[in-house]
PDB file of C-alpha atoms in Angstrom:
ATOM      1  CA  UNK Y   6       0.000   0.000   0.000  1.00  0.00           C
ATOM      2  CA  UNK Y   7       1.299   3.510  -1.046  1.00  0.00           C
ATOM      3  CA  UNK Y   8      -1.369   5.134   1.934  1.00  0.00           C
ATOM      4  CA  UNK Y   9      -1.883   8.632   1.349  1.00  0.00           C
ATOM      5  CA  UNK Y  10      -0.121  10.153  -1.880  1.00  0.00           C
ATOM      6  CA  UNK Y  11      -0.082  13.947  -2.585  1.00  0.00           C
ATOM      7  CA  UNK Y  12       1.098  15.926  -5.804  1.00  0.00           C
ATOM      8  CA  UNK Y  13       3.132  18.255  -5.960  1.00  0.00           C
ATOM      9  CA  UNK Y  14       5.064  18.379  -3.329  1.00  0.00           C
ATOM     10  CA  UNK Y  15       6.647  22.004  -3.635  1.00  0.00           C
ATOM     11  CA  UNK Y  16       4.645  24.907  -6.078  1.00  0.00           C
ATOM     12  CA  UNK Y  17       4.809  28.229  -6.605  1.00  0.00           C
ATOM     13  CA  UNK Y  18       1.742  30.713  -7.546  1.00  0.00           C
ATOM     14  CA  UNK Y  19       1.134  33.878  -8.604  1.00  0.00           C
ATOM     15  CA  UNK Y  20      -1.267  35.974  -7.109  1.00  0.00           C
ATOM     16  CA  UNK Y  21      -4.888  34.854  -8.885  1.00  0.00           C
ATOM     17  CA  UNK Y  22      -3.692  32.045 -10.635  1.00  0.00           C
ATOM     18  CA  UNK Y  23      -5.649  28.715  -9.840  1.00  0.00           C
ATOM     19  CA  UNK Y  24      -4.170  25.025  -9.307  1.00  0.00           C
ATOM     20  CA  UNK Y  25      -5.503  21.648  -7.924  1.00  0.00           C
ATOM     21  CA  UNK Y  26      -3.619  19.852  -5.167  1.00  0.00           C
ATOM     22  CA  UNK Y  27      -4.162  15.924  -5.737  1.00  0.00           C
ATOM     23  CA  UNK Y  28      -5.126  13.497  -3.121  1.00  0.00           C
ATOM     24  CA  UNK Y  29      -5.251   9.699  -3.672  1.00  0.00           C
ATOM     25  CA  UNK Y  30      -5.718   7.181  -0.542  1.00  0.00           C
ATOM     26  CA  UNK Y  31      -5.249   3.400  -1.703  1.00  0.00           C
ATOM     27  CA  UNK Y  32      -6.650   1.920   1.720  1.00  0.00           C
ATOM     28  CA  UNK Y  33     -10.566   2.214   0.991  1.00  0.00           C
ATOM     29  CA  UNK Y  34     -11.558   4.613   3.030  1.00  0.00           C
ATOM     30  CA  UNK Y  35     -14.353   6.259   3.144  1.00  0.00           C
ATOM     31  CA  UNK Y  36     -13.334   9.018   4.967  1.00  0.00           C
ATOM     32  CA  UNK Y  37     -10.761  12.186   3.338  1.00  0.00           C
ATOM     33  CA  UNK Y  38      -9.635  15.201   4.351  1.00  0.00           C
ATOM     34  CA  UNK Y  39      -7.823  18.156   3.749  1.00  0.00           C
ATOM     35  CA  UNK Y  40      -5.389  20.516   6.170  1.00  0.00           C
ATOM     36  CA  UNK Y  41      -3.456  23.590   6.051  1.00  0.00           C
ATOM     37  CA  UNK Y  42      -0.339  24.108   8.589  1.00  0.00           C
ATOM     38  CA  UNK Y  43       0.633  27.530   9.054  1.00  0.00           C
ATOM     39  CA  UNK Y  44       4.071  28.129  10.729  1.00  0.00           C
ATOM     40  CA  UNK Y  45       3.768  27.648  14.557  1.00  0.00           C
ATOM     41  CA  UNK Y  46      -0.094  27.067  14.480  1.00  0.00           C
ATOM     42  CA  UNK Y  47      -1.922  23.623  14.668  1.00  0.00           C
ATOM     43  CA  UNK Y  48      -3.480  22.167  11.562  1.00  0.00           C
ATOM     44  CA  UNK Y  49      -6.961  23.537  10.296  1.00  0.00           C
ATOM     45  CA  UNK Y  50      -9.718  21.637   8.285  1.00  0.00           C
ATOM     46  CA  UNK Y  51     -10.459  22.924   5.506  1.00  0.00           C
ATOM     47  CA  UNK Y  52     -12.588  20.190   3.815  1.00  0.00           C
ATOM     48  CA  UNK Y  53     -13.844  16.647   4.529  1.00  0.00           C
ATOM     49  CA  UNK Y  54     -15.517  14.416   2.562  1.00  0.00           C
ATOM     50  CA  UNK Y  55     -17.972  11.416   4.120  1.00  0.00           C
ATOM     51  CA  UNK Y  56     -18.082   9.577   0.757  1.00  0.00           C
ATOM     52  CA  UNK Y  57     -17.778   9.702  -3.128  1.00  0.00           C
ATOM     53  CA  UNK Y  58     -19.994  12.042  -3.838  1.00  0.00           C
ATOM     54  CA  UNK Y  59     -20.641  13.920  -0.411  1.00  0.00           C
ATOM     55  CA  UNK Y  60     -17.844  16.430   0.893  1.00  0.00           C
ATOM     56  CA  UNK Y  61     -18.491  19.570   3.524  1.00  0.00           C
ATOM     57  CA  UNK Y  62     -16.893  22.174   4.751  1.00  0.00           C
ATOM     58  CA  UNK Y  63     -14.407  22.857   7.732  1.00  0.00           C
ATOM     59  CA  UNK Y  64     -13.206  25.603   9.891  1.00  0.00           C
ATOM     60  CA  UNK Y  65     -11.021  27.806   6.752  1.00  0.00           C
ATOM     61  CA  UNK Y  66     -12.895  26.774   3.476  1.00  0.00           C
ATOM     62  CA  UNK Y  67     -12.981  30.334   1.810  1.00  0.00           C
ATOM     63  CA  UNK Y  68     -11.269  30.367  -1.112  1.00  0.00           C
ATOM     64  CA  UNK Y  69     -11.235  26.452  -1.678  1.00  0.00           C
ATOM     65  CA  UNK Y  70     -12.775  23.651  -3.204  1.00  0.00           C
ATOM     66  CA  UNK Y  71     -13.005  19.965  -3.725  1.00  0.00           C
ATOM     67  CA  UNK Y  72     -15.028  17.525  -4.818  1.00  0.00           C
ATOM     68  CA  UNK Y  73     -15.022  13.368  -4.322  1.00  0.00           C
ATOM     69  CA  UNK Y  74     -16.132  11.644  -7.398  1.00  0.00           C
ATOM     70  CA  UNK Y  75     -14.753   8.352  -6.557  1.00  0.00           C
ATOM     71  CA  UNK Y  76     -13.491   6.967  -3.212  1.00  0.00           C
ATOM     72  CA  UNK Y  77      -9.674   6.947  -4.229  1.00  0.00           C
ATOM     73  CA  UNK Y  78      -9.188  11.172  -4.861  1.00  0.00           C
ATOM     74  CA  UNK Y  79      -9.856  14.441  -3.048  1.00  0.00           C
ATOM     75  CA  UNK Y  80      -8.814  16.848  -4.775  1.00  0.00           C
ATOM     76  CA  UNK Y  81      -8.138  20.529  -3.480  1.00  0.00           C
ATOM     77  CA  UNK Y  82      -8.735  23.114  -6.098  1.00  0.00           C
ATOM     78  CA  UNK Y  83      -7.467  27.460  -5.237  1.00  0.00           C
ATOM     79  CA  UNK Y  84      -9.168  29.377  -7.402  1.00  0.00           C
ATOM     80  CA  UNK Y  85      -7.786  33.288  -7.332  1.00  0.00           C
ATOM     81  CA  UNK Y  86      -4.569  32.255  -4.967  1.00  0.00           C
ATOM     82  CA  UNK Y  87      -3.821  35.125  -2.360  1.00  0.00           C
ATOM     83  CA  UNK Y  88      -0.809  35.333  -0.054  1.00  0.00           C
ATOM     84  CA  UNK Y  89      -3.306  34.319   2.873  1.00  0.00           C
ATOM     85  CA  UNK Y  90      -3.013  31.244   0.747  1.00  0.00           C
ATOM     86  CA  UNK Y  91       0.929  29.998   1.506  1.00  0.00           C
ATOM     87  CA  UNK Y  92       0.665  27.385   3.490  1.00  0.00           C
ATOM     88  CA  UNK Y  93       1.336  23.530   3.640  1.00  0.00           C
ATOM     89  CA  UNK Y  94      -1.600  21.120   2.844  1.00  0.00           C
ATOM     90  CA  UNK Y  95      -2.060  17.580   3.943  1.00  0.00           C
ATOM     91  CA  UNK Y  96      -4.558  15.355   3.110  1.00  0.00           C
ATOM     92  CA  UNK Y  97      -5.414  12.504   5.524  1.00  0.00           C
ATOM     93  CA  UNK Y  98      -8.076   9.795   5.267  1.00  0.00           C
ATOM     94  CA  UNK Y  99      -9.632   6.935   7.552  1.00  0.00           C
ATOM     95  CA  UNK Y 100     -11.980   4.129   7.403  1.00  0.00           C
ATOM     96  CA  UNK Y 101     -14.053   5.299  10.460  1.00  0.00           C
ATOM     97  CA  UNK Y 102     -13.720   8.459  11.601  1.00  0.00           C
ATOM     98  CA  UNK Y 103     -14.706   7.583  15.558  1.00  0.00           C
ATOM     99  CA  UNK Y 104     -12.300   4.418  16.069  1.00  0.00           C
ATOM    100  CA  UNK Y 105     -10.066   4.615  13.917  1.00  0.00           C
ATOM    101  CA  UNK Y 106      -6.575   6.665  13.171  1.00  0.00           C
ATOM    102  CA  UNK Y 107      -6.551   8.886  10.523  1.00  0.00           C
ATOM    103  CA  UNK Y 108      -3.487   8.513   7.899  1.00  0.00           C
ATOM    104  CA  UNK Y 109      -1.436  11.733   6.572  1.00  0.00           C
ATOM    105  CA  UNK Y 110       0.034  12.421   3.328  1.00  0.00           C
ATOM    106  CA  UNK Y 111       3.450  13.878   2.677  1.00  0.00           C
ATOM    107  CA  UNK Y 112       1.845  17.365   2.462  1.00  0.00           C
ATOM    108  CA  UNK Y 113       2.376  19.957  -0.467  1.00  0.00           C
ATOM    109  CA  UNK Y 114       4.130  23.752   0.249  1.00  0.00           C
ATOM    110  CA  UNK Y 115       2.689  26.001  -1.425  1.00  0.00           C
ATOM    111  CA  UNK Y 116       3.582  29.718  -2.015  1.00  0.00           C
ATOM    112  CA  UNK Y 117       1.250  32.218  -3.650  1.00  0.00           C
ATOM    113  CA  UNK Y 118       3.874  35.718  -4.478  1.00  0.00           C
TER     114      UNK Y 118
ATOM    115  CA  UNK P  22     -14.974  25.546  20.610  1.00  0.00           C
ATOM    116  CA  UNK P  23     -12.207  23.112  21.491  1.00  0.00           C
ATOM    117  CA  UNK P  24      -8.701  24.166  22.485  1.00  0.00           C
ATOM    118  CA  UNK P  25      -5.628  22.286  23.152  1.00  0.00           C
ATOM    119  CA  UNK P  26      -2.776  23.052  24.513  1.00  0.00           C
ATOM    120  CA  UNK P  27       0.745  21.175  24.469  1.00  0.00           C
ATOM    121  CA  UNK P  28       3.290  21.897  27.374  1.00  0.00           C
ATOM    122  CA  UNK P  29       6.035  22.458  26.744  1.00  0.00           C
ATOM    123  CA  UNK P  30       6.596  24.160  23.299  1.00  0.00           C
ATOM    124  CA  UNK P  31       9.892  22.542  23.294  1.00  0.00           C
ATOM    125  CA  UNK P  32      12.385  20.541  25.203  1.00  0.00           C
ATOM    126  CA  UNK P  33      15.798  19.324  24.954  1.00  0.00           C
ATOM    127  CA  UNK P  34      17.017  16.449  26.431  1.00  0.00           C
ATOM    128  CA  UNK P  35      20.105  13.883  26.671  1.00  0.00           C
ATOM    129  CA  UNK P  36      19.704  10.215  25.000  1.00  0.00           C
ATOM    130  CA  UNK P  37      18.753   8.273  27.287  1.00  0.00           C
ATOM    131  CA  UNK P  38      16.179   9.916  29.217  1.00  0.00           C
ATOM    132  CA  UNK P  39      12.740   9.291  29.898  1.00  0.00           C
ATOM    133  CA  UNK P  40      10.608  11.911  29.252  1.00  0.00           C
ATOM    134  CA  UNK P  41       6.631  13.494  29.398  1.00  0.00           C
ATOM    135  CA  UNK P  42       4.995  15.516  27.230  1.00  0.00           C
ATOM    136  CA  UNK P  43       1.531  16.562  28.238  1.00  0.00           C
ATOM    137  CA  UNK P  44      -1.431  18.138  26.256  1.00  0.00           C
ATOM    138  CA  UNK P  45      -4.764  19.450  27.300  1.00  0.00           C
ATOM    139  CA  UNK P  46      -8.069  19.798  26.411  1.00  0.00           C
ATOM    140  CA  UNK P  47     -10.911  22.603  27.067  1.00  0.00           C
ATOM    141  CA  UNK P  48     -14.024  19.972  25.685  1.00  0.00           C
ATOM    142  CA  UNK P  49     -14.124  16.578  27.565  1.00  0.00           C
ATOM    143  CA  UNK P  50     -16.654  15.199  25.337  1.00  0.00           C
ATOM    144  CA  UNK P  51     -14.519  13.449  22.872  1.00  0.00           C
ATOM    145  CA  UNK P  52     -14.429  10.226  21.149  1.00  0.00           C
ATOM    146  CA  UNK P  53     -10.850   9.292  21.274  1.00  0.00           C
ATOM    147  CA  UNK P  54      -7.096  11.182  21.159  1.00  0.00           C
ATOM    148  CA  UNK P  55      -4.613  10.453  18.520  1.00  0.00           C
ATOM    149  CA  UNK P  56      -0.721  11.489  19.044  1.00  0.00           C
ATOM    150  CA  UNK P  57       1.462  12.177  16.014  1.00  0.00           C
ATOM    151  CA  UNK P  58       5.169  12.976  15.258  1.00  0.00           C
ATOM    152  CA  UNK P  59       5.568  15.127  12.640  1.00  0.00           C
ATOM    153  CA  UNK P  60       9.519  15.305  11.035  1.00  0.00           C
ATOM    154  CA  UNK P  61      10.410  18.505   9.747  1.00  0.00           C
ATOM    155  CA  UNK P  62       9.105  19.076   5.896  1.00  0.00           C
ATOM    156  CA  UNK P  63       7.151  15.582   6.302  1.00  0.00           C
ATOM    157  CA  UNK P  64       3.950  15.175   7.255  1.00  0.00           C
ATOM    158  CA  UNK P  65       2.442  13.684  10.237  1.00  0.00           C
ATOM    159  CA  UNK P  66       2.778  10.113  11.495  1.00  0.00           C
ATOM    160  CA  UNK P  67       0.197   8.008  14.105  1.00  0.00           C
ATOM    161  CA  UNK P  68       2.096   7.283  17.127  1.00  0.00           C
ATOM    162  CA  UNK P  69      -0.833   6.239  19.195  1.00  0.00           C
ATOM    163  CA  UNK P  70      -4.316   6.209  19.208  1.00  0.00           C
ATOM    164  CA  UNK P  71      -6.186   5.985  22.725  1.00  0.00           C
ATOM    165  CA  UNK P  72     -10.398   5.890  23.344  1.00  0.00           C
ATOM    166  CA  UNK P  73     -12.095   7.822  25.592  1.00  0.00           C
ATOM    167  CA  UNK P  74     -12.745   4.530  27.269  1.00  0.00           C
ATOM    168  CA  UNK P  75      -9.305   3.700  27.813  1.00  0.00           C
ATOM    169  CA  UNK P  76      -6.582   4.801  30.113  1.00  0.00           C
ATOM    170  CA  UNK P  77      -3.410   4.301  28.762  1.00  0.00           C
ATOM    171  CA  UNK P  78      -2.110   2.848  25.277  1.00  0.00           C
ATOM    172  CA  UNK P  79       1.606   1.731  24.446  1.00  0.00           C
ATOM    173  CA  UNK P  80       2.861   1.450  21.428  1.00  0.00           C
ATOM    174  CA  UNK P  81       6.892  -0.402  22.250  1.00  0.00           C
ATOM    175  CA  UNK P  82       8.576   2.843  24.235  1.00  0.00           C
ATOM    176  CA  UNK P  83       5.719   5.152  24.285  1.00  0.00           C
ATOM    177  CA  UNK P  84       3.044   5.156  26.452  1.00  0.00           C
ATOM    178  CA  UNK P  85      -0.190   7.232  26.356  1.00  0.00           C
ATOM    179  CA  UNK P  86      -2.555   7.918  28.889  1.00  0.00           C
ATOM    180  CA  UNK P  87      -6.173  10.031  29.038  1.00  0.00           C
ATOM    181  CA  UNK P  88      -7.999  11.481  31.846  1.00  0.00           C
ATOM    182  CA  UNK P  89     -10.890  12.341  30.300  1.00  0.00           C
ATOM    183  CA  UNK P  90     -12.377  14.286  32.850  1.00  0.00           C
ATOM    184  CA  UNK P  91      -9.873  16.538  33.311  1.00  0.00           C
ATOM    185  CA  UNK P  92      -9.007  17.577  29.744  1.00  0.00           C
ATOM    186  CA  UNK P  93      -5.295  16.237  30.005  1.00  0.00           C
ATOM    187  CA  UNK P  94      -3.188  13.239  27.735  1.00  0.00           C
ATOM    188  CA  UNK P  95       0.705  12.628  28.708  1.00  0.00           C
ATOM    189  CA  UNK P  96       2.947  10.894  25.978  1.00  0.00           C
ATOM    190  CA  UNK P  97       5.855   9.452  28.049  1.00  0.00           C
ATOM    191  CA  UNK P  98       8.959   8.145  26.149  1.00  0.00           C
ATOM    192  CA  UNK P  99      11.312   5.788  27.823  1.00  0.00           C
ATOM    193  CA  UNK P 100      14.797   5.874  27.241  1.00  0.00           C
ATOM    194  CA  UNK P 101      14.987   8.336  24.499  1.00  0.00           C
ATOM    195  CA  UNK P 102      16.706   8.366  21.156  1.00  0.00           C
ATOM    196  CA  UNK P 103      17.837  10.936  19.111  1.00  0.00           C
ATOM    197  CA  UNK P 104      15.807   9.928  16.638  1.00  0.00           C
ATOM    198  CA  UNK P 105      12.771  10.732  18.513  1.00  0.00           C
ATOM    199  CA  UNK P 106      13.746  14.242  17.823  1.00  0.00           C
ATOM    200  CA  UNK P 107      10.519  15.535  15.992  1.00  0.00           C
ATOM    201  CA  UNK P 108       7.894  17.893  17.135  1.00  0.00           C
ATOM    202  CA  UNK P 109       4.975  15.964  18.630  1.00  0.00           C
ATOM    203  CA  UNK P 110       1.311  16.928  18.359  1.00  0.00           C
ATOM    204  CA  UNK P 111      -1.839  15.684  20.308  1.00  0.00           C
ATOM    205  CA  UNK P 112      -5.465  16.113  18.524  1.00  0.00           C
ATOM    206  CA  UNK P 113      -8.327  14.807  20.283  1.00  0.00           C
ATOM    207  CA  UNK P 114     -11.691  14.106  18.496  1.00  0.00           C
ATOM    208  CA  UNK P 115     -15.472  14.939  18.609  1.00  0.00           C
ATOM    209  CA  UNK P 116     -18.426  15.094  16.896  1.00  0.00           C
ATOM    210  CA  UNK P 117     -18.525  18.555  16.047  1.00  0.00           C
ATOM    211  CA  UNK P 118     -21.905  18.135  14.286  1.00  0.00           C
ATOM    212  CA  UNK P 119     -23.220  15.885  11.559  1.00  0.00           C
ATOM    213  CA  UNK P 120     -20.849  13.135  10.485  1.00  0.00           C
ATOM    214  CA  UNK P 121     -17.796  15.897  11.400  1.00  0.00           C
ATOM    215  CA  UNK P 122     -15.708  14.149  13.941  1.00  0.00           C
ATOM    216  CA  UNK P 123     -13.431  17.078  14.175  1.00  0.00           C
ATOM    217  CA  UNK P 124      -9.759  16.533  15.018  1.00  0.00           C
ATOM    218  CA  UNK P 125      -8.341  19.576  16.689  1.00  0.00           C
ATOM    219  CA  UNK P 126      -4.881  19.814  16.765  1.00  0.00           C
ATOM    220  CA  UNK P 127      -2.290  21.490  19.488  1.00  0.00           C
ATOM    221  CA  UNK P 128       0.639  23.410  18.604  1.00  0.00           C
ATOM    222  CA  UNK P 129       3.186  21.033  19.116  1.00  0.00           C
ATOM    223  CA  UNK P 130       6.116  19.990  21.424  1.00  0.00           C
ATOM    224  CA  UNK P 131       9.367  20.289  19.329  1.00  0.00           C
ATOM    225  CA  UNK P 132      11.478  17.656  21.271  1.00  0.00           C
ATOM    226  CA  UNK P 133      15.503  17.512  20.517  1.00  0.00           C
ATOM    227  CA  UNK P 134      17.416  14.407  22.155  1.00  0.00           C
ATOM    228  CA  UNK P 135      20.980  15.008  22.053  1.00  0.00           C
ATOM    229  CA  UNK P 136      23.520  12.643  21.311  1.00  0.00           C
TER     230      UNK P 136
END
C-alpha cells in the first residue's frame, strides 16, 4: 500500500492564478480530508468528505474547493490564490472516523507571491 | 470551541532519558485522542491512538494515557533516542456536528534528544 499520496510536493503561484492539489488514498476509506499548517499554528480543516460524492466544509474553506467523485481522490482546487493562501496542505483519510486513526500524506508547500 | 494546549513548546534532552509531554483539552466530550510525530518538511505520522474509554495505550517505548475528565493526555517516552527528535502533536476528536468528527490539533512539542 502507497497510503496517502499527494502531488506536488513544492509549487509556486502567482497571485490569482488557480491550481488543484491531488489526493489519492489506496486503503478504501471512506473518509478524506484536507489541512493547512501555518508556521507555529496547529493544523486547520479545511474540507472533509464522508463519501464519493458527499464532501463539507471545515473551519477555513474560503477560497477552496473539492469535490469526491470516486473513493480513491480528493482533490483541493485554489481558485484566485492570495498570499493568505501559503501554506502547507495535507490530506489525511480513515476508514471510520470515531475508532479509527486517521493517515497523513506527505503534504504539499505552497507559495502564492 | 475546542482548544488544546501542548506543554512544553519545546524541550531538549540527553539520549537516554525518559521523558513526558503533556497536552490538554478545554471539551471533555470526545471520542478518542490520537498522538502524532511530525519530522520537519514531512507530514504527520500516528504514534498512538487511545479511546475515551481507555486509560493508557503503548505502542513499544511510548506510552499514552487520558484522563478524560480533566481535559489532560501525557505521551511518556522511555529511554529516548535521538531519533525521537521531531515535534509531537496531540489532537483529540469529537463530533462537532453531523458526520464531522473534528480533530483539533495542538501546537506542538518540538522535542531535541541530544547525542
Amino acid at each position: 500500500n502507497a497510503g496517502v499520496t499527494q502531488t506536488p510536493k513544492f509549487r509556486i503561484l502567482k497571485i490569482g492564478q488557480s491550481m488543484t492539489l491531488q489526493c489519492t488514498q489506496d486503503m478504501n476509506h471512506n473518509y478524506m480530508y484536507w489541512y493547512r499548517q501555518d508556521p507555529g499554528m496547529g493544523l486547520k480543516l479545511i474540507y472533509y468528505s464522508v463519501g464519493a460524492g458527499i464532501t463539507d466544509k471545515g473551519e477555513v474553506p474560503n477560497g477552496y474547493n473539492v469535490s469526491r467523485s470516486t473513493t480513491e481522490d480528493f482533490p483541493l482546487r485554489l481558485e484566485l490564490a492570495a498570499p493568505s493562501q501559503t501554506s502547507v496542505y495535507f490530506c489525511a483519510s480513515s476508514y471510520n472516523p470515531v475508532s479509527y486513526e486517521q493517515y497523513f500524506g506527505p503534504g504539499t508547500r505552497l507559495t502564492v507571491t | 470551541k475546542q482548544e488544546v494546549t501542548q506543554i512544553p513548546a519545546a524541550l531538549s534532552v540527553p539520549e537516554g532519558e525518559n521523558l513526558v509531554l503533556n497536552c490538554s483539552f478545554t471539551d471533555s466530550a470526545i471520542y478518542n485522542l490520537q498522538w502524532f510525530r511530525q519530522d520537519p518538511g514531512k507530514g504527520l505520522t500516528s504514534l498512538l491512538l487511545i479511546q475515551s474509554s481507555q486509560r493508557e495505550q503503548t505502542s513499544g517505548r511510548l506510552n499514552a494515557s487520558l484522563d478524560k475528565s480533566s481535559g489532560r493526555s501525557t505521551l511518556y517516552i522511555a529511554a529516548s533516542q535521538p531519533g525521537d527528535s521531531a515535534t509531537y502533536l496531540c489532537a483529540p476528536r469529537r463530533n462537532s456536528g453531523g458526520s464531522n468528527y473534528k480533530l483539533t490539533f495542538g501546537k506542538g512539542t518540538l522535542l531535541t534528544v541530544n547525542p
